Amino acid sequence: MKPLAFEYKRVEFTTQALEWLQEAGENARILAGGQSLVILLNMRLAQPTYLLDISHCQELNYIRQDKNMLCIGASTTQAQLQYWSDLSVVSPLLAEAIPFISHYQIRNRGTVVGSIAHADPSAELPLCLATLGGQVVLHSRKGSRELHAADFQQGMLTTAKKNNEMVTEVRFPVAKEGHGYAFDEFALRRGDFAIVACAVEAGPEYICLGVGGVADKPVVVQWPRSQQALFSQYLNDLAWALQAQDDQHASAAYRRHLVRVLGQKTIETAISRCSRKEG
Ligand SMILES: Cc1cc2nc3c(=O)[nH]c(=O)nc-3n(C[C@H](O)[C@H](O)[C@H](O)COP(=O)(O)OP(=O)(O)OC[C@H]3O[C@@H](n4cnc5c(N)ncnc54)[C@H](O)[C@@H]3O)c2cc1C
């Protein structure tokens, strides 16, 4: 199928994009890497009158560390982040997760922010953002606001973004000293969307586990390290609480099995990567 006709606008500055969004409202859609949106257009699941291409917006193309946050601008591609030389130190979780995103052709065009704005429940980047407790920065012509990841993604392909807003930046908390991080997923073929994905941050006092691919958005739980002996029971309870559904890729029972097995394995890996400061 081909998309319905639309008017294409390429913007070079954020202010231009915000002007357009204010005028066009619900008739406009932002085009970043196009790796999810173009499919929706071709299937006519999205039928915008205006497409606002921000991929050439240089002022939104950046990766920078600001104190304890890794800040990524809206036109930065997934490949740029993957090959950023400091990534494995600043965010070992992202360094491990990004290679799971499809194939390099997709990562060369797809943006970090586009993936988070698209809000697919199986996607790796929204899962990492939610697990680490990151933030999303939204701008409109009238002002800006910052939302926690948990408040931004509201369900499958649904976010708190308003029609006149664009996401200008996402912020991932940088790795904390002594904490261990791990990401793993199961997909039918390498590069496919995850059937179940797990992201873990293990600190000295607690572990944070994020699970993607089961509920309609990433689900994050925090458990005390002192209760490690009970984690397999907690994982079983979580597997049932996520209310997995059967679909063409996997049964609900298999998804529950993956939450238990992959969850346990990813937690153990993250804990094994925790380092203690020498006294
Ligand atoms: C074959 C294939 C396999 C894939 N496999 C995976 C996978 O395994 N894991 C995975 O996570 N993803 C996968 N993807 C999706 C890919 O990661 C996309 O790049 C990503 O989901 C969207 O990023 P984008 O920059 O391409 O956004 P676009 O497709 O341009 O936009 C996606 C949505 O986000 C909105 N949007 C984009 N930028 C902004 C912004 N700054 N502010 C507000 N709204 C915005 C758009 O309006 C649109 O609704 C796959 C894609 C393909 C084609």
Short mmCIF file of C-alpha atoms and ligand atoms in Angstrom, two decimals:
data_model
loop_
_atom_site.label_atom_id
_atom_site.label_comp_id
_atom_site.label_asym_id
_atom_site.label_seq_id
_atom_site.Cartn_x
_atom_site.Cartn_y
_atom_site.Cartn_z
CA MET A 1 0.00 0.00 0.00
CA LYS A 2 1.02 3.61 -0.44
CA PRO A 3 0.43 6.44 2.05
CA LEU A 4 -2.27 9.05 1.56
CA ALA A 5 -0.91 12.29 0.12
CA PHE A 6 0.73 14.59 2.67
CA GLU A 7 2.69 17.84 2.65
CA TYR A 8 6.37 17.34 3.52
CA LYS A 9 8.26 20.00 5.49
CA ARG A 10 11.93 19.73 6.32
CA VAL A 11 12.86 21.90 9.30
CA GLU A 12 16.36 22.96 10.28
CA PHE A 13 15.60 24.63 13.60
CA THR A 14 13.53 23.61 16.60
CA THR A 15 11.63 26.90 16.59
CA GLN A 16 10.41 26.21 13.02
CA ALA A 17 9.18 22.77 14.06
CA LEU A 18 7.34 24.17 17.08
CA GLU A 19 5.67 26.90 14.94
CA TRP A 20 4.43 24.26 12.54
CA LEU A 21 3.20 21.97 15.28
CA GLN A 22 1.29 24.84 16.87
CA GLU A 23 -0.41 25.69 13.56
CA ALA A 24 -1.12 22.19 12.28
CA GLY A 25 -1.98 20.52 15.60
CA GLU A 26 -3.30 17.00 15.23
CA ASN A 27 -2.86 17.10 11.42
CA ALA A 28 0.95 17.09 11.74
CA ARG A 29 3.33 14.23 12.53
CA ILE A 30 7.04 14.49 13.28
CA LEU A 31 9.26 12.38 11.02
CA ALA A 32 12.62 11.49 12.58
CA GLY A 33 14.29 8.33 11.19
CA GLY A 34 11.04 7.14 9.60
CA GLN A 35 11.75 3.51 10.56
CA SER A 36 8.42 3.11 12.37
CA LEU A 37 6.35 5.99 11.01
CA VAL A 38 6.78 5.18 7.30
CA ILE A 39 5.38 1.69 7.93
CA LEU A 40 2.36 3.22 9.69
CA LEU A 41 1.92 5.64 6.76
CA ASN A 42 2.13 2.87 4.17
CA MET A 43 -0.45 0.83 6.06
CA ARG A 44 -2.57 3.99 6.41
CA LEU A 45 -2.64 3.56 10.18
CA ALA A 46 -1.35 7.15 10.30
CA GLN A 47 -2.79 9.72 7.88
CA PRO A 48 -1.24 13.10 8.71
CA THR A 49 -1.72 16.14 6.48
CA TYR A 50 1.79 17.42 7.26
CA LEU A 51 5.01 15.55 7.86
CA LEU A 52 7.64 17.53 9.72
CA ASP A 53 11.09 16.09 9.03
CA ILE A 54 13.47 16.92 11.91
CA SER A 55 16.29 14.62 10.80
CA HIS A 56 18.33 17.59 9.46
CA CYS A 57 17.89 19.64 12.62
CA GLN A 58 21.57 19.94 13.63
CA GLU A 59 20.88 21.68 16.94
CA LEU A 60 19.09 18.51 18.08
CA ASN A 61 21.95 16.24 17.04
CA TYR A 62 24.01 15.74 20.19
CA ILE A 63 25.08 13.31 22.89
CA ARG A 64 26.36 14.99 26.03
CA GLN A 65 26.83 14.25 29.68
CA ASP A 66 25.36 16.83 32.03
CA LYS A 67 26.36 15.94 35.60
CA ASN A 68 24.66 12.59 36.26
CA MET A 69 22.54 12.55 33.10
CA LEU A 70 23.30 11.37 29.56
CA CYS A 71 21.35 13.80 27.35
CA ILE A 72 20.47 12.85 23.78
CA GLY A 73 18.94 15.25 21.25
CA ALA A 74 15.99 14.35 19.02
CA SER A 75 17.81 13.92 15.71
CA THR A 76 20.59 11.70 17.13
CA THR A 77 20.49 8.25 15.57
CA GLN A 78 20.68 4.97 17.43
CA ALA A 79 23.94 4.21 15.56
CA GLN A 80 25.52 7.49 16.71
CA LEU A 81 24.82 6.51 20.30
CA GLN A 82 25.96 2.92 19.76
CA TYR A 83 29.34 4.09 18.44
CA TRP A 84 29.82 6.96 20.90
CA SER A 85 33.20 6.16 22.45
CA ASP A 86 32.16 6.75 26.10
CA LEU A 87 28.97 4.71 26.00
CA SER A 88 30.15 1.54 27.74
CA VAL A 89 31.42 3.59 30.70
CA VAL A 90 28.63 6.17 30.91
CA SER A 91 25.79 3.72 30.25
CA PRO A 92 26.74 0.03 30.14
CA LEU A 93 23.02 -0.85 30.02
CA LEU A 94 22.51 1.08 26.74
CA ALA A 95 25.76 -0.31 25.35
CA GLU A 96 24.46 -3.83 25.87
CA ALA A 97 20.88 -3.10 24.72
CA ILE A 98 21.38 -1.15 21.47
CA PRO A 99 22.84 -4.02 19.39
CA PHE A 100 19.54 -5.87 19.99
CA ILE A 101 17.64 -3.15 18.07
CA SER A 102 17.00 -4.68 14.68
CA HIS A 103 19.95 -4.40 12.23
CA TYR A 104 22.51 -1.66 11.57
CA GLN A 105 20.57 -0.30 8.56
CA ILE A 106 17.63 0.50 10.88
CA ARG A 107 19.91 1.92 13.60
CA ASN A 108 21.63 4.14 11.02
CA ARG A 109 18.35 5.97 10.36
CA GLY A 110 16.26 5.36 13.48
CA THR A 111 16.66 7.89 16.28
CA VAL A 112 16.92 7.31 20.01
CA VAL A 113 14.14 9.80 20.70
CA GLY A 114 11.96 8.43 17.86
CA SER A 115 12.00 5.00 19.48
CA ILE A 116 10.96 6.46 22.84
CA ALA A 117 8.28 8.66 21.24
CA HIS A 118 6.94 5.67 19.27
CA ALA A 119 6.54 3.74 22.58
CA ASP A 120 6.52 0.16 21.32
CA PRO A 121 6.15 -2.15 24.38
CA SER A 122 8.85 -4.49 22.98
CA ALA A 123 11.39 -1.78 22.13
CA GLU A 124 14.74 -1.75 23.90
CA LEU A 125 15.27 2.00 24.44
CA PRO A 126 11.98 2.79 26.25
CA LEU A 127 12.68 -0.23 28.48
CA CYS A 128 16.15 1.09 29.37
CA LEU A 129 14.77 4.59 29.99
CA ALA A 130 12.07 3.24 32.31
CA THR A 131 14.43 0.89 34.19
CA LEU A 132 17.00 3.61 34.83
CA GLY A 133 14.30 6.15 35.76
CA GLY A 134 15.11 8.57 32.93
CA GLN A 135 13.36 11.70 31.72
CA VAL A 136 11.74 13.01 28.55
CA VAL A 137 11.94 16.71 27.66
CA LEU A 138 9.02 18.12 25.66
CA HIS A 139 8.81 21.54 24.00
CA SER A 140 5.92 23.42 22.44
CA ARG A 141 5.78 27.04 21.27
CA LYS A 142 4.23 27.85 24.66
CA GLY A 143 6.95 26.32 26.87
CA SER A 144 8.59 23.12 27.99
CA ARG A 145 8.13 20.33 30.50
CA GLU A 146 10.07 17.32 31.74
CA LEU A 147 8.37 14.01 32.41
CA HIS A 148 9.63 10.88 34.11
CA ALA A 149 9.76 7.90 31.75
CA ALA A 150 6.98 6.20 33.73
CA ASP A 151 4.67 9.20 33.18
CA PHE A 152 5.60 9.66 29.51
CA GLN A 153 4.82 6.19 28.16
CA GLN A 154 1.18 5.45 28.95
CA GLY A 155 0.52 2.27 26.95
CA MET A 156 1.07 0.63 23.58
CA LEU A 157 2.18 3.36 21.13
CA THR A 158 0.64 5.89 23.53
CA THR A 159 2.44 8.69 25.33
CA ALA A 160 1.63 11.86 27.28
CA LYS A 161 2.88 14.04 24.38
CA LYS A 162 0.36 16.67 23.24
CA ASN A 163 -0.28 17.47 19.57
CA ASN A 164 1.61 20.77 19.73
CA GLU A 165 4.65 19.26 21.48
CA MET A 166 7.79 17.55 20.31
CA VAL A 167 10.29 15.57 22.32
CA THR A 168 13.53 17.52 22.08
CA GLU A 169 15.70 15.41 24.40
CA VAL A 170 15.79 12.25 26.49
CA ARG A 171 17.95 11.88 29.60
CA PHE A 172 19.32 8.59 30.88
CA PRO A 173 20.85 8.58 34.40
CA VAL A 174 24.56 7.69 34.05
CA ALA A 175 25.94 4.50 35.58
CA LYS A 176 26.45 4.68 39.33
CA GLU A 177 29.71 3.57 40.89
CA GLY A 178 29.51 0.04 42.28
CA HIS A 179 26.25 -0.75 40.45
CA GLY A 180 25.98 -3.58 37.93
CA TYR A 181 23.89 -3.47 34.74
CA ALA A 182 22.62 -6.17 32.39
CA PHE A 183 20.28 -6.43 29.40
CA ASP A 184 19.04 -9.56 27.66
CA GLU A 185 16.15 -10.52 25.43
CA PHE A 186 14.64 -13.43 23.58
CA ALA A 187 13.46 -12.96 19.98
CA LEU A 188 12.58 -15.52 17.32
CA ARG A 189 15.45 -14.35 15.08
CA ARG A 190 18.39 -12.04 15.73
CA GLY A 191 17.16 -8.46 15.11
CA ASP A 192 13.45 -9.21 15.56
CA PHE A 193 11.44 -7.36 18.18
CA ALA A 194 11.80 -9.03 21.59
CA ILE A 195 9.22 -11.53 22.79
CA VAL A 196 10.48 -10.73 26.28
CA ALA A 197 13.28 -8.31 27.19
CA CYS A 198 14.81 -7.69 30.63
CA ALA A 199 16.93 -4.78 31.83
CA VAL A 200 18.47 -4.73 35.31
CA GLU A 201 20.28 -2.24 37.51
CA ALA A 202 21.75 -3.89 40.61
CA GLY A 203 22.88 -1.66 43.46
CA PRO A 204 24.26 -2.61 46.87
CA GLU A 205 20.82 -2.27 48.49
CA TYR A 206 18.32 -3.12 45.75
CA ILE A 207 17.83 -4.39 42.23
CA CYS A 208 15.63 -2.71 39.63
CA LEU A 209 14.18 -5.04 36.98
CA GLY A 210 12.42 -3.75 33.86
CA VAL A 211 10.46 -6.15 31.66
CA GLY A 212 9.42 -5.35 28.08
CA GLY A 213 7.34 -7.25 25.51
CA VAL A 214 4.68 -8.58 27.88
CA ALA A 215 2.48 -5.77 29.20
CA ASP A 216 1.44 -2.77 27.05
CA LYS A 217 4.46 -0.79 28.30
CA PRO A 218 7.69 -1.53 30.17
CA VAL A 219 7.04 -2.60 33.76
CA VAL A 220 9.68 -1.84 36.39
CA VAL A 221 9.93 -3.41 39.86
CA GLN A 222 12.42 -2.81 42.66
CA TRP A 223 13.38 -5.53 45.15
CA PRO A 224 15.80 -5.39 48.15
CA ARG A 225 19.05 -7.33 47.66
CA SER A 226 18.54 -8.72 51.18
CA GLN A 227 15.60 -10.73 49.79
CA GLN A 228 17.60 -12.33 46.98
CA ALA A 229 16.57 -15.82 48.11
CA LEU A 230 12.98 -14.88 47.28
CA PHE A 231 13.63 -13.46 43.80
CA SER A 232 12.50 -16.62 41.97
CA GLN A 233 9.18 -16.44 43.83
CA TYR A 234 8.92 -12.71 43.07
CA LEU A 235 9.63 -13.42 39.39
CA ASN A 236 6.85 -16.00 39.28
CA ASP A 237 4.41 -13.51 40.88
CA LEU A 238 5.54 -10.83 38.39
CA ALA A 239 5.13 -13.21 35.44
CA TRP A 240 1.46 -13.73 36.37
CA ALA A 241 0.84 -10.06 37.27
CA LEU A 242 1.93 -8.90 33.80
CA GLN A 243 -1.14 -10.62 32.30
CA ALA A 244 0.63 -11.90 29.19
CA GLN A 245 -1.49 -12.55 26.10
CA ASP A 246 -1.24 -15.23 23.40
CA ASP A 247 -0.31 -13.88 19.97
CA GLN A 248 1.19 -15.18 16.72
CA HIS A 249 4.72 -14.95 18.16
CA ALA A 250 4.34 -16.72 21.52
CA SER A 251 1.79 -18.05 23.97
CA ALA A 252 1.09 -16.32 27.27
CA ALA A 253 2.52 -19.35 29.12
CA TYR A 254 5.78 -19.11 27.16
CA ARG A 255 6.07 -15.40 27.92
CA ARG A 256 5.60 -16.14 31.64
CA HIS A 257 8.31 -18.80 31.38
CA LEU A 258 10.66 -16.27 29.74
CA VAL A 259 10.01 -13.69 32.46
CA ARG A 260 11.05 -16.25 35.10
CA VAL A 261 14.11 -17.62 33.28
CA LEU A 262 15.41 -14.51 31.52
CA GLY A 263 14.60 -12.36 34.56
CA GLN A 264 16.64 -14.61 36.87
CA LYS A 265 19.56 -14.80 34.44
CA THR A 266 19.67 -11.03 33.85
CA ILE A 267 19.46 -10.26 37.57
CA GLU A 268 22.33 -12.66 38.30
CA THR A 269 24.46 -11.12 35.55
CA ALA A 270 23.85 -7.58 36.85
CA ILE A 271 24.69 -8.61 40.42
CA SER A 272 27.90 -10.31 39.26
CA ARG A 273 28.93 -7.00 37.65
CA CYS A 274 28.54 -4.97 40.87
CA SER A 275 31.93 -3.88 42.09
CA ARG A 276 32.78 -3.07 45.69
CA LYS A 277 35.06 -0.15 46.53
CA GLU A 278 38.27 -1.37 48.18
CA GLY A 279 38.30 -0.13 51.81
C1 LIG B 1 12.50 -3.99 10.09
C2 LIG B 1 12.49 -3.19 11.37
C3 LIG B 1 12.85 -3.81 12.55
C4 LIG B 1 12.84 -3.09 13.75
N1 LIG B 1 13.22 -3.73 14.90
C5 LIG B 1 13.26 -3.04 16.05
C6 LIG B 1 13.69 -3.64 17.26
O1 LIG B 1 14.07 -4.83 17.30
N2 LIG B 1 13.68 -2.89 18.39
C7 LIG B 1 13.27 -1.59 18.38
O2 LIG B 1 13.27 -0.95 19.42
N3 LIG B 1 12.88 -0.99 17.25
C8 LIG B 1 12.87 -1.66 16.09
N4 LIG B 1 12.46 -1.03 14.96
C9 LIG B 1 12.00 0.38 15.04
C10 LIG B 1 13.20 1.34 14.97
O3 LIG B 1 13.99 1.25 16.14
C11 LIG B 1 12.73 2.81 14.83
O4 LIG B 1 13.88 3.51 14.46
C12 LIG B 1 12.15 3.50 16.03
O5 LIG B 1 11.07 2.78 16.57
C13 LIG B 1 11.58 4.87 15.67
O6 LIG B 1 12.59 5.80 15.47
P1 LIG B 1 12.57 6.73 14.20
O7 LIG B 1 13.59 7.78 14.42
O8 LIG B 1 12.71 5.90 12.99
O9 LIG B 1 11.13 7.42 14.31
P2 LIG B 1 9.98 7.66 13.24
O10 LIG B 1 9.64 6.38 12.57
O11 LIG B 1 10.33 8.82 12.36
O12 LIG B 1 8.81 8.10 14.23
C14 LIG B 1 8.19 7.16 15.08
C15 LIG B 1 7.08 7.86 15.88
O13 LIG B 1 7.64 8.75 16.83
C16 LIG B 1 7.23 10.11 16.57
N5 LIG B 1 8.39 10.94 16.82
C17 LIG B 1 9.65 10.77 16.32
N6 LIG B 1 10.47 11.73 16.80
C18 LIG B 1 9.72 12.50 17.61
C19 LIG B 1 10.01 13.65 18.41
N7 LIG B 1 11.23 14.19 18.47
N8 LIG B 1 9.00 14.19 19.14
C20 LIG B 1 7.77 13.65 19.11
N9 LIG B 1 7.42 12.58 18.36
C21 LIG B 1 8.40 12.01 17.63
C22 LIG B 1 6.76 10.12 15.12
O14 LIG B 1 5.82 11.15 14.89
C23 LIG B 1 6.14 8.73 15.02
O15 LIG B 1 4.86 8.73 15.58
C24 LIG B 1 12.46 -1.72 13.75
C25 LIG B 1 12.10 -1.10 12.55
C26 LIG B 1 12.10 -1.83 11.37
C27 LIG B 1 11.72 -1.14 10.09
#
